[in-house]
Coordinates of C-alpha atoms in Angstrom, one line a residue:
M1462 CA 84.1 289.0 93.8
K1463 CA 85.6 286.8 91.1
S1464 CA 87.4 283.8 92.6
T1465 CA 90.7 282.5 91.2
V1466 CA 91.8 278.9 91.0
E1467 CA 95.3 278.3 92.2
R1468 CA 97.3 276.5 89.5
I1469 CA 99.2 273.4 90.6
P1470 CA 102.9 273.8 90.1
S1471 CA 104.5 271.5 87.5
R1472 CA 107.8 270.6 86.1
L1473 CA 109.1 268.9 83.0
I1474 CA 111.9 266.4 83.5
I1475 CA 114.1 265.6 80.5
Y1476 CA 116.0 262.5 81.3
L1477 CA 118.9 261.4 79.1
G1478 CA 120.5 258.0 79.3
D1479 CA 120.0 254.3 79.5
N1480 CA 120.4 253.7 83.2
N1481 CA 118.1 254.3 86.2
P1482 CA 117.9 258.0 87.2
T1483 CA 117.4 259.4 90.7
I1484 CA 114.8 262.2 90.4
P1485 CA 114.6 264.8 93.3
D1486 CA 111.2 265.2 95.1
F1487 CA 108.8 267.8 93.9
H1488 CA 105.5 269.0 95.3
G1489 CA 103.4 269.2 92.2
R1490 CA 102.9 267.5 88.9
S1491 CA 105.9 266.0 87.2
F1492 CA 106.0 265.4 83.4
L1493 CA 108.7 263.0 82.2
Y1494 CA 110.3 263.0 78.8
R1495 CA 112.8 260.3 78.3
I1496 CA 115.7 260.1 75.8
G1497 CA 117.0 256.6 76.1
A1498 CA 115.3 253.4 77.5
G1499 CA 116.2 254.1 81.1
G1500 CA 114.8 251.9 83.8
V1501 CA 112.1 251.8 86.5
L1502 CA 111.7 255.3 88.0
Q1503 CA 110.8 255.9 91.7
G1504 CA 108.0 258.4 92.1
E1505 CA 104.9 259.5 90.2
F1506 CA 105.4 260.9 86.8
E1507 CA 103.3 261.5 83.8
E1508 CA 105.3 260.3 80.7
V1509 CA 104.9 262.6 77.8
N1510 CA 107.0 260.9 75.1
N1511 CA 105.2 260.5 71.7
A1512 CA 107.1 258.2 69.4
A1513 CA 104.7 258.6 66.5
R1514 CA 104.9 262.4 66.7
L1515 CA 108.7 262.3 66.9
N1516 CA 109.0 260.1 63.9
Q1517 CA 106.6 262.3 62.0
L1518 CA 108.6 265.4 62.8
A1519 CA 111.7 263.6 61.5
L1520 CA 110.0 263.3 58.1
E1521 CA 108.5 266.8 58.1
L1522 CA 111.9 268.5 59.0
R1523 CA 114.1 266.3 56.8
D1524 CA 114.4 268.8 53.9
T1525 CA 114.6 271.9 56.1
Y1526 CA 117.4 270.4 58.1
S1527 CA 119.3 269.3 54.9
D1528 CA 119.1 272.9 53.5
W1529 CA 120.3 274.3 56.8
I1530 CA 123.3 272.0 57.0
Y1531 CA 124.2 272.8 53.4
S1532 CA 124.3 276.5 54.3
L1533 CA 127.5 275.8 56.2
N1534 CA 129.2 275.2 52.9
E1535 CA 129.4 279.0 52.1
S1536 CA 131.0 279.7 55.5
C1537 CA 133.6 277.0 54.8
L1538 CA 134.4 278.4 51.4
K1539 CA 134.9 281.9 52.9
R1540 CA 137.5 280.3 55.3
G1541 CA 139.4 278.7 52.4
L1542 CA 138.3 275.2 53.2
K1543 CA 138.8 273.9 49.7
L1544 CA 141.2 271.8 47.6
K1545 CA 141.5 272.8 44.0
E1546 CA 137.8 273.1 42.9
L1547 CA 136.5 270.9 45.8
S1548 CA 134.8 272.2 48.9
L1549 CA 136.2 270.1 51.7
F1550 CA 132.9 270.6 53.6
L1551 CA 131.1 268.5 51.0
I1552 CA 133.2 265.4 51.8
S1553 CA 132.8 265.8 55.6
D1554 CA 130.8 263.9 58.2
C1555 CA 128.8 267.1 59.0
S1556 CA 127.7 267.5 55.3
A1557 CA 126.7 263.8 55.2
K1558 CA 124.5 264.2 58.2
R1559 CA 125.7 261.0 59.9
T1560 CA 123.1 260.3 62.6
E1561 CA 124.9 257.2 63.7
L1562 CA 127.8 259.4 64.8
F1563 CA 126.1 262.6 65.8
P1564 CA 122.8 263.3 67.7
T1565 CA 122.2 266.8 66.1
Y1566 CA 119.2 265.9 64.0
S1567 CA 117.7 263.8 66.8
V1568 CA 118.2 266.6 69.3
F1569 CA 116.6 269.1 66.9
C1570 CA 113.5 266.9 66.4
N1571 CA 113.2 266.1 70.1
L1572 CA 113.4 269.8 70.9
Q1573 CA 110.7 270.5 68.4
L1574 CA 108.5 268.0 70.2
I1575 CA 109.5 269.3 73.6
R1576 CA 108.5 272.8 72.6
E1577 CA 105.1 271.5 71.7
I1578 CA 104.9 269.8 75.1
I1579 CA 105.9 273.0 76.9
E1580 CA 103.2 274.9 75.0
A1581 CA 100.6 272.3 75.9
R1582 CA 101.6 271.6 79.6
E1583 CA 103.0 275.0 80.6
P1584 CA 105.5 273.7 83.2
N1585 CA 106.9 276.1 85.9
Q1586 CA 110.4 274.6 85.6
I1587 CA 112.4 272.3 83.4
L1588 CA 114.9 269.8 85.0
I1589 CA 117.5 268.1 82.9
V1590 CA 118.8 264.9 84.4
N1591 CA 122.1 263.4 83.2
G1592 CA 122.4 266.1 80.5
T1593 CA 125.2 268.2 79.1
L1594 CA 125.8 271.9 78.8
G1595 CA 124.9 271.5 75.2
W1596 CA 121.5 270.2 76.1
K1597 CA 121.0 273.0 78.7
R1598 CA 121.9 275.6 76.1
S1599 CA 119.5 274.2 73.5
L1600 CA 116.6 273.8 76.0
K1601 CA 117.0 277.4 77.2
S1602 CA 116.5 278.6 73.6
I1603 CA 113.0 277.1 73.6
A1604 CA 112.1 277.5 77.3
K1605 CA 111.6 281.3 77.0
K1606 CA 111.2 282.5 80.6
I1607 CA 110.9 279.0 82.2
P1608 CA 113.9 278.3 84.4
V1609 CA 116.1 275.4 83.3
K1610 CA 118.0 273.4 85.9
M1611 CA 120.4 270.5 85.7
K1612 CA 121.1 267.5 87.9
A1613 CA 123.8 264.8 87.4
R1614 CA 125.5 266.7 84.7
R1615 CA 127.5 264.6 82.2
W1616 CA 131.0 266.0 81.7
R1617 CA 132.6 265.9 78.3
G1618 CA 136.3 265.5 77.9
P1619 CA 138.7 267.5 75.6
D1620 CA 137.6 265.6 72.4
G1621 CA 139.7 268.0 70.3
F1622 CA 143.0 266.9 71.9
R1623 CA 142.1 263.2 71.7
R1624 CA 141.2 263.6 68.0
L1625 CA 144.5 265.4 67.3
A1626 CA 146.5 262.7 69.1
S1627 CA 144.6 260.0 67.1
D1628 CA 145.3 261.8 63.8
L1629 CA 149.0 262.1 64.6
R1630 CA 149.1 258.3 65.4
F1631 CA 147.4 257.6 62.1
L1632 CA 150.0 259.7 60.2
L1633 CA 152.8 257.9 62.0
Q1634 CA 151.3 254.6 61.1
L1635 CA 151.0 255.6 57.5
G1636 CA 154.7 256.7 57.5
L1637 CA 155.8 253.3 58.7
V1638 CA 153.6 251.5 56.2
I1639 CA 154.9 253.7 53.3
F1640 CA 158.5 253.0 54.4
Q1641 CA 158.1 249.3 54.7
N1642 CA 156.1 249.0 51.5
K1643 CA 158.8 250.9 49.6
A1644 CA 161.4 248.5 51.0
A1645 CA 159.4 245.5 49.8
R1646 CA 159.1 246.9 46.3
N1647 CA 162.8 247.7 46.1
S1648 CA 163.5 244.1 47.1
G1649 CA 161.8 243.0 43.9
E1650 CA 158.2 242.3 45.0
K1651 CA 155.8 242.6 42.0
T1652 CA 152.2 243.9 42.0
L1653 CA 149.4 242.4 40.0
D1654 CA 148.3 243.8 36.7
V1655 CA 144.7 244.7 36.4
E1656 CA 143.1 243.7 33.1
K1657 CA 139.4 243.8 34.2
K1658 CA 137.3 246.7 32.9
R1659 CA 135.1 246.8 36.0
L1660 CA 136.5 246.9 39.5
F1661 CA 134.8 246.9 42.9
F1662 CA 135.9 248.9 45.9
S1663 CA 136.1 247.0 49.2
I1664 CA 137.5 247.3 52.7
Y1665 CA 139.6 244.4 53.8
P1666 CA 139.3 242.4 56.0
K1667 CA 136.1 244.1 57.3
M1668 CA 134.0 243.5 54.3
V1669 CA 135.6 240.4 52.7
D1670 CA 135.1 236.8 53.7
E1671 CA 137.7 234.1 53.9
S1672 CA 137.2 233.1 50.2
G1673 CA 138.0 236.6 49.0
C1674 CA 134.3 237.5 48.2
D1675 CA 133.0 240.8 49.3
R1676 CA 129.9 240.4 51.6
K1677 CA 127.9 243.2 50.0
Y1678 CA 128.6 242.5 46.3
G1679 CA 128.5 238.8 46.5
E1680 CA 128.4 237.0 43.2
M1681 CA 128.1 240.3 41.3
A1682 CA 131.8 241.0 41.9
G1683 CA 132.9 237.4 42.0
G1684 CA 136.3 236.7 43.5
A1685 CA 139.0 238.9 44.9
D1686 CA 140.6 239.5 41.5
S1687 CA 137.8 242.0 40.8
L1688 CA 138.4 243.9 44.0
A1689 CA 140.4 247.1 44.7
V1690 CA 140.7 247.1 48.4
S1691 CA 141.8 249.5 51.1
I1692 CA 143.2 248.1 54.4
L1693 CA 144.1 251.4 56.0
T1694 CA 141.1 253.4 54.8
D1695 CA 141.0 256.5 56.9
G1696 CA 141.8 254.7 60.1
L1697 CA 138.2 255.2 61.3
H1698 CA 136.3 252.7 59.2
Q1699 CA 138.6 250.1 60.5
H1700 CA 141.9 250.2 62.5
V1701 CA 144.8 247.9 61.9
T1702 CA 148.3 247.9 63.2
V1703 CA 151.4 248.1 60.9
K1704 CA 152.0 244.4 61.5
E1705 CA 148.4 243.5 60.7
F1706 CA 148.5 245.7 57.6
F1707 CA 151.2 243.6 56.0
E1708 CA 149.7 240.3 57.0
F1709 CA 146.3 241.3 55.6
R1710 CA 148.0 242.7 52.5
R1711 CA 149.8 239.4 51.9
R1712 CA 146.6 237.4 52.2
I1713 CA 144.5 239.5 49.9
I1714 CA 147.1 239.9 47.2
A1715 CA 147.5 236.1 47.2
K1716 CA 143.8 236.0 46.3
G1717 CA 144.3 238.3 43.4
A1718 CA 143.1 241.7 44.7
R1719 CA 144.8 245.1 44.2
V1720 CA 145.6 247.1 47.3
I1721 CA 145.0 250.8 46.9
D1722 CA 147.1 251.7 49.9
D1723 CA 150.2 250.5 48.0
Y1724 CA 150.1 253.8 46.0
L1725 CA 150.6 256.1 48.9
N1726 CA 154.0 257.9 49.2
Y1727 CA 155.8 260.4 51.4
R1728 CA 154.4 263.4 49.5
D1729 CA 150.9 262.2 50.4
L1730 CA 152.0 261.9 54.0
M1731 CA 153.3 265.5 54.1
K1732 CA 150.1 266.9 52.6
G1733 CA 148.3 265.1 55.4
V1734 CA 150.4 266.7 58.1
Y1735 CA 149.7 270.1 56.6
W1736 CA 146.0 269.6 56.3
V1737 CA 145.5 268.0 59.8
C1738 CA 147.0 271.2 61.3
T1739 CA 145.4 273.6 58.9
L1740 CA 141.9 272.3 59.2
R1741 CA 141.9 272.7 62.9
L1742 CA 142.9 276.4 62.6
K1743 CA 140.4 277.1 59.8
T1744 CA 137.5 275.5 61.6
L1745 CA 137.9 277.2 64.9
R1746 CA 134.5 278.6 66.0
L1747 CA 132.9 277.6 62.7
G1748 CA 129.2 277.2 63.5
A1749 CA 129.6 279.1 66.8
A1750 CA 126.1 280.6 66.4
M1751 CA 123.9 278.0 64.6
E1752 CA 120.1 278.2 65.1
L1753 CA 117.3 276.4 63.2
H1754 CA 113.7 277.3 64.0
N1755 CA 115.0 279.4 66.9
I1756 CA 116.6 276.3 68.5
D1757 CA 120.3 276.8 69.4
L1758 CA 122.2 273.8 68.0
S1759 CA 125.7 275.4 68.2
S1760 CA 127.2 272.9 70.6
W1761 CA 126.1 270.0 68.5
V1762 CA 127.3 271.4 65.2
A1763 CA 130.7 272.3 66.8
E1764 CA 131.2 268.6 67.7
E1765 CA 130.3 267.6 64.1
I1766 CA 132.8 270.1 62.6
G1767 CA 135.6 268.9 65.0
Q1768 CA 135.1 265.3 63.9
S1769 CA 134.8 266.4 60.3
A1770 CA 138.1 268.2 60.4
S1771 CA 139.7 265.0 61.7
R1772 CA 138.4 262.8 58.9
V1773 CA 139.0 265.3 56.1
G1774 CA 142.6 265.7 57.2
R1775 CA 143.1 262.0 56.9
F1776 CA 141.4 262.1 53.5
M1777 CA 144.0 264.5 52.3
V1778 CA 146.6 261.7 52.7
I1779 CA 144.7 258.7 51.3
K1780 CA 143.3 260.6 48.3
G1781 CA 146.8 260.4 46.8
G1782 CA 146.6 256.6 46.9
F1783 CA 143.3 256.6 45.1
E1784 CA 144.5 259.1 42.5
K1785 CA 147.6 257.1 41.7
F1786 CA 145.7 253.8 41.7
F1787 CA 143.2 255.0 39.2
D1788 CA 146.0 256.4 37.1
S1789 CA 147.6 252.9 37.0
V1790 CA 144.5 250.9 35.8
N1791 CA 142.6 251.0 32.6
I1792 CA 139.0 250.5 33.6
D1793 CA 135.6 251.5 32.2
E1794 CA 133.6 251.2 35.4
F1795 CA 134.2 251.4 39.1
V1796 CA 131.6 250.1 41.6
Y1797 CA 131.7 251.3 45.2
Y1798 CA 129.5 251.3 48.3
L1799 CA 129.4 254.0 50.9
H1800 CA 128.9 256.5 48.1
E1801 CA 126.5 258.5 50.3
Y1802 CA 129.2 258.8 53.0
P1803 CA 132.4 261.0 53.0
L1804 CA 134.7 258.2 51.8
G1805 CA 132.4 257.4 48.9
R1806 CA 132.2 261.1 48.1
L1807 CA 136.0 261.3 48.0
I1808 CA 136.1 258.4 45.5
S1809 CA 133.4 260.1 43.4
W1810 CA 135.4 263.3 43.3
V1811 CA 138.8 261.7 42.4
L1812 CA 137.2 259.8 39.5
A1813 CA 135.0 262.7 38.3
T1814 CA 138.0 265.0 38.3
N1815 CA 140.8 262.8 37.0
H1816 CA 139.0 260.1 35.1
P1817 CA 135.6 261.5 34.0
D1818 CA 135.2 258.7 31.4
V1819 CA 135.1 256.0 34.0
I1820 CA 131.5 255.3 34.9
R1821 CA 131.0 255.7 38.7
I1822 CA 128.5 253.2 40.0
G1823 CA 127.2 253.7 43.5
F1824 CA 126.1 250.5 45.2
Q1825 CA 123.5 250.5 48.0
H1826 CA 125.1 248.6 50.9
G1827 CA 122.2 248.4 53.4
P1828 CA 118.6 249.2 54.1
C1829 CA 117.5 252.7 53.1
A1830 CA 115.0 254.8 55.0
W1831 CA 113.4 258.3 54.7
R1832 CA 114.5 259.2 58.3
K1833 CA 118.1 258.1 57.7
M1834 CA 119.7 261.5 57.0
V1835 CA 122.7 260.2 55.2
Y1836 CA 120.4 259.6 52.2
A1837 CA 119.1 263.1 52.3
L1838 CA 120.6 265.9 50.2
S1839 CA 119.7 269.5 49.9
S1840 CA 118.2 270.4 46.5
E1841 CA 120.9 273.1 46.2
E1842 CA 123.8 270.7 46.6
V1843 CA 122.8 268.1 43.9
A1844 CA 123.9 268.6 40.3
H1845 CA 125.7 266.5 37.8
S1846 CA 128.1 269.3 36.8
P1847 CA 131.7 269.2 37.8
N1848 CA 131.4 272.3 40.1
F1849 CA 132.3 270.6 43.4
L1850 CA 132.6 273.8 45.3
Y1851 CA 128.9 273.8 45.6
H1852 CA 127.7 270.3 44.5
V1853 CA 128.3 267.0 46.3
P1854 CA 130.4 264.5 44.3
I1855 CA 128.0 261.6 43.5
P1856 CA 128.0 258.5 41.2
N1857 CA 126.9 258.6 37.6
K1858 CA 124.6 255.7 38.4
V1859 CA 123.1 254.1 41.6
L1860 CA 122.2 250.4 42.1
A1861 CA 119.3 250.4 44.6
E1862 CA 118.1 247.3 46.4
D1863 CA 114.3 247.8 45.9
L1864 CA 111.6 250.2 44.8
H1865 CA 111.4 251.9 48.2
S1866 CA 115.2 252.7 48.2
A1867 CA 115.1 253.8 44.6
K1868 CA 112.4 256.3 45.5
V1869 CA 114.5 257.7 48.3
Y1870 CA 117.5 258.1 46.1
R1871 CA 115.6 259.8 43.3
Y1872 CA 113.9 262.2 45.6
S1873 CA 117.3 263.2 46.9
G1874 CA 118.5 264.0 43.4
Y1875 CA 120.4 260.9 42.4
S1876 CA 120.0 260.1 38.7
N1877 CA 120.2 256.9 36.7
V1878 CA 118.9 254.9 39.7
E1879 CA 118.4 251.2 38.7
L1880 CA 117.3 248.1 40.7
M1881 CA 119.8 245.4 41.4
E1882 CA 119.1 242.1 39.8
R1883 CA 118.9 240.8 43.3
I1884 CA 120.0 241.9 46.8
Y1885 CA 123.4 240.2 46.8
R1886 CA 124.1 240.7 50.5
L1887 CA 121.0 238.7 51.3
D1888 CA 121.9 235.7 49.2
Y1889 CA 122.5 233.7 52.4
L1890 CA 118.8 233.8 53.1
K1891 CA 118.1 231.4 50.3
D1892 CA 119.9 228.6 52.2
I1893 CA 118.0 229.0 55.4
V1894 CA 115.5 226.4 56.2
M1895 CA 113.1 227.5 59.0
Q1896 CA 112.3 225.0 61.7
E1897 CA 108.6 224.3 62.2
D1898 CA 109.2 224.3 66.0
A1899 CA 111.0 227.6 66.1
D1900 CA 111.4 228.4 69.8
I1901 CA 113.5 231.5 70.5
S1902 CA 113.0 235.2 70.3
L1903 CA 115.9 237.2 69.0
V1904 CA 116.8 240.8 70.2
A1905 CA 119.1 242.2 67.6
A1906 CA 121.2 245.3 68.3
G1907 CA 122.2 247.8 65.7
L1908 CA 125.6 249.5 65.7
N1909 CA 124.7 252.2 68.3
D1910 CA 121.6 251.0 70.1
G1911 CA 122.7 247.9 72.0
L1912 CA 122.2 249.0 75.6
A1913 CA 119.1 251.0 74.8
I1914 CA 117.3 248.1 73.0
I1915 CA 118.0 245.5 75.6
Q1916 CA 116.8 247.9 78.3
A1917 CA 113.6 248.5 76.3
V1918 CA 112.9 244.8 75.8
L1919 CA 113.9 243.6 79.3
P1920 CA 110.4 244.1 80.8
E1921 CA 108.9 241.9 78.0
I1922 CA 111.6 239.2 78.7
R1923 CA 110.9 239.2 82.4
K1924 CA 107.1 239.1 81.8
H1925 CA 107.5 235.8 79.9
P1926 CA 109.9 233.5 81.8
Q1927 CA 108.6 230.5 79.9
F1928 CA 110.0 231.8 76.6
E1929 CA 113.6 231.7 75.5
Y1930 CA 115.3 234.9 74.3
R1931 CA 118.7 235.5 72.7
F1932 CA 120.4 238.9 72.7
K1933 CA 122.8 239.5 69.8
P1934 CA 125.1 242.5 70.1
H1935 CA 126.3 244.1 66.8
P1936 CA 129.6 242.5 65.9
L1937 CA 131.2 245.8 65.0
A1938 CA 129.9 247.9 67.9
N1939 CA 131.6 249.0 71.1
N1940 CA 130.0 246.3 73.4
K1941 CA 131.5 247.3 76.7
Y1942 CA 128.0 247.9 77.9
L1943 CA 127.5 244.1 78.2
S1944 CA 129.2 244.2 81.6
Q1945 CA 126.5 246.6 82.8
I1946 CA 123.4 244.5 82.2
E1947 CA 122.0 241.6 84.2
L1948 CA 119.9 239.3 82.1
P1949 CA 117.2 237.0 83.5
K1950 CA 117.8 233.2 83.1
N1951 CA 115.6 233.0 80.0
C1952 CA 117.8 235.4 78.0
Q1953 CA 121.3 234.7 76.9
I1954 CA 123.9 236.7 75.0
T1955 CA 124.8 235.1 71.6
H1956 CA 127.6 236.0 69.1
S1957 CA 126.5 233.3 66.6
P1958 CA 126.1 234.5 63.0
V1959 CA 122.6 235.5 62.0
Y1960 CA 122.3 232.7 59.5
Q1961 CA 122.8 230.1 62.2
L1962 CA 120.3 231.7 64.5
M1963 CA 117.4 232.4 62.1
P1964 CA 116.1 228.8 61.6
R1965 CA 115.1 228.6 65.3
V1966 CA 113.8 232.2 65.6
K1967 CA 110.0 232.8 65.9
T1968 CA 110.2 236.6 66.7
V1969 CA 112.7 239.3 66.2
Y1970 CA 113.0 242.6 68.2
V1971 CA 114.8 245.4 66.6
S1972 CA 114.9 249.2 66.5
Y1973 CA 116.7 249.8 63.2
S1974 CA 119.0 246.8 62.7
S1975 CA 118.9 245.3 59.2
V1976 CA 118.2 241.9 60.9
G1977 CA 114.6 243.0 61.2
Y1978 CA 114.3 243.5 57.4
E1979 CA 116.0 240.1 56.8
A1980 CA 113.7 238.4 59.2
S1981 CA 110.6 239.8 57.5
L1982 CA 111.8 238.3 54.2
L1983 CA 111.8 234.9 56.0
G1984 CA 108.3 235.4 57.3
I1985 CA 109.4 235.8 60.9
S1986 CA 107.4 238.1 63.1
V1987 CA 109.2 241.4 63.7
H1988 CA 108.6 243.8 66.6
L1989 CA 109.9 247.3 65.9
I1990 CA 111.0 248.8 69.2
D1991 CA 110.6 252.6 69.6
I1992 CA 113.3 253.7 72.1
P1993 CA 112.1 256.8 73.9
G1994 CA 113.5 260.0 72.3
R1995 CA 115.2 258.1 69.4
I1996 CA 114.1 258.5 65.8
N1997 CA 113.4 255.1 64.3
E1998 CA 115.5 254.8 61.1
S1999 CA 114.2 251.3 60.2
S2000 CA 113.2 250.8 56.6
L2001 CA 110.4 248.6 57.9
M2002 CA 108.6 251.7 59.2
D2003 CA 108.5 253.2 55.6
I2004 CA 107.5 249.8 54.1
A2005 CA 104.6 249.5 56.6
R2006 CA 103.6 253.1 56.1
N2007 CA 103.5 252.8 52.3
R2008 CA 102.2 249.3 52.3
V2009 CA 105.1 248.1 50.1
R2010 CA 106.1 244.5 50.5
P2011 CA 109.8 243.8 50.8
R2012 CA 111.3 242.1 47.7
V2013 CA 111.2 238.4 48.1
V2014 CA 114.7 236.9 48.1
K2015 CA 113.9 233.3 49.0
E2016 CA 113.5 231.1 46.0
A2017 CA 110.3 229.1 45.5

């Protein structure tokens, strides 16, 4: 009689978060897949994360995902989501695939990897710890007949109501700004004449230093008299009160800049009120059944569409300011960063539609990477024709920082990609003199990975109490997590500028922060940290993979 071997029961645990989970007991094998750095787990688990495979999947699936996201454009057009001959979807966060805001692409790649793990390990059950209903729904689509359970469910609040309230506050703020601005003009205040043939877009005060120089353009733009700034933007890139607006406006006008927000009027405001309401109705249940490679991503796409409707509604107000500003100036060229993002696409559309003779020059504002989806475009959405119902508004020309970035832009369909004479945002590196006795290690957080990266590096910090570490949170991030972490004595939090820290730094730890790239230019040892379940978007991964040396900025 043929004997049978009893199979040991097993489970696959998907843990989401950056804190210490409590895992229920289980009589059998437990495979653990983390998404987030987490902490020390109690129990015996076989960790099955594979950072190399996850990052490889992110490359392999890049174009497929871009085409899939672009397919939403047709659904939006059928619902009337257009303005004149512009598809509003093409100036949305969803279309731009903003991985810093939305986890959809990361979820998709992780689920592809988890599916491979399920096929190889054949668990009897799947347990999600600290997950959401969206995660459960997506996992069920790949689990087949394997039961999916959830522990410590994370609840999501009514984001739609919060966004609507935020949009209405933004419109009210705009109304007050328009009213007070009009009163100032009626009192005889004069605005500056623009005589320059090339102007540079900037966000004030976020991107401009005290001297009136934009931090990205540097000497290329020169002083504030070459800048066309927005203070209000869409209320999401930066938020200022009405009182702050007029104080900032006074300062930057005194330096010679032109304020685009001055061209807003009540008609723009009323259009915004209409679109903020209309977009919510027209996007209801859009993307309700979205699958890619038989993975249900509906919950994630729905969140992207909700956020997109909010931003596009605000765009319908501020576009009037841009239109009237460009009507008022006689320029040959307009240089602007964020051209890959929705705000930059809006600028591209306004210029291409109303002033096609003005050369639109897109300016790379930070490190570029193959896995950073904002740089990825579907082959179907790129064309240099004025059909903006189906083609993304893009610049006539792009100034790229280096050969690697230029290659990414060209692959995505951008034309006339040229290299900058130098990377102006890195000019400060030329003044840094490294100390021979550099004695600290710097852990540099990106905009969205602060808690995860410090959790990931803490074991290394505790392992070497004789070394000094500094943890630098991102200056523009939500850093409330700092109150949640306890650092050992050999690690301190610092808010000092990078240029002040670098001379003493011997090692830098980053996941995707641009500080890693800048440190590599100075010859500092850089450790790329793979946070479990997170796609690494650092350009240094591409540079290492292709054996391309970063452009040397430091003068001999």
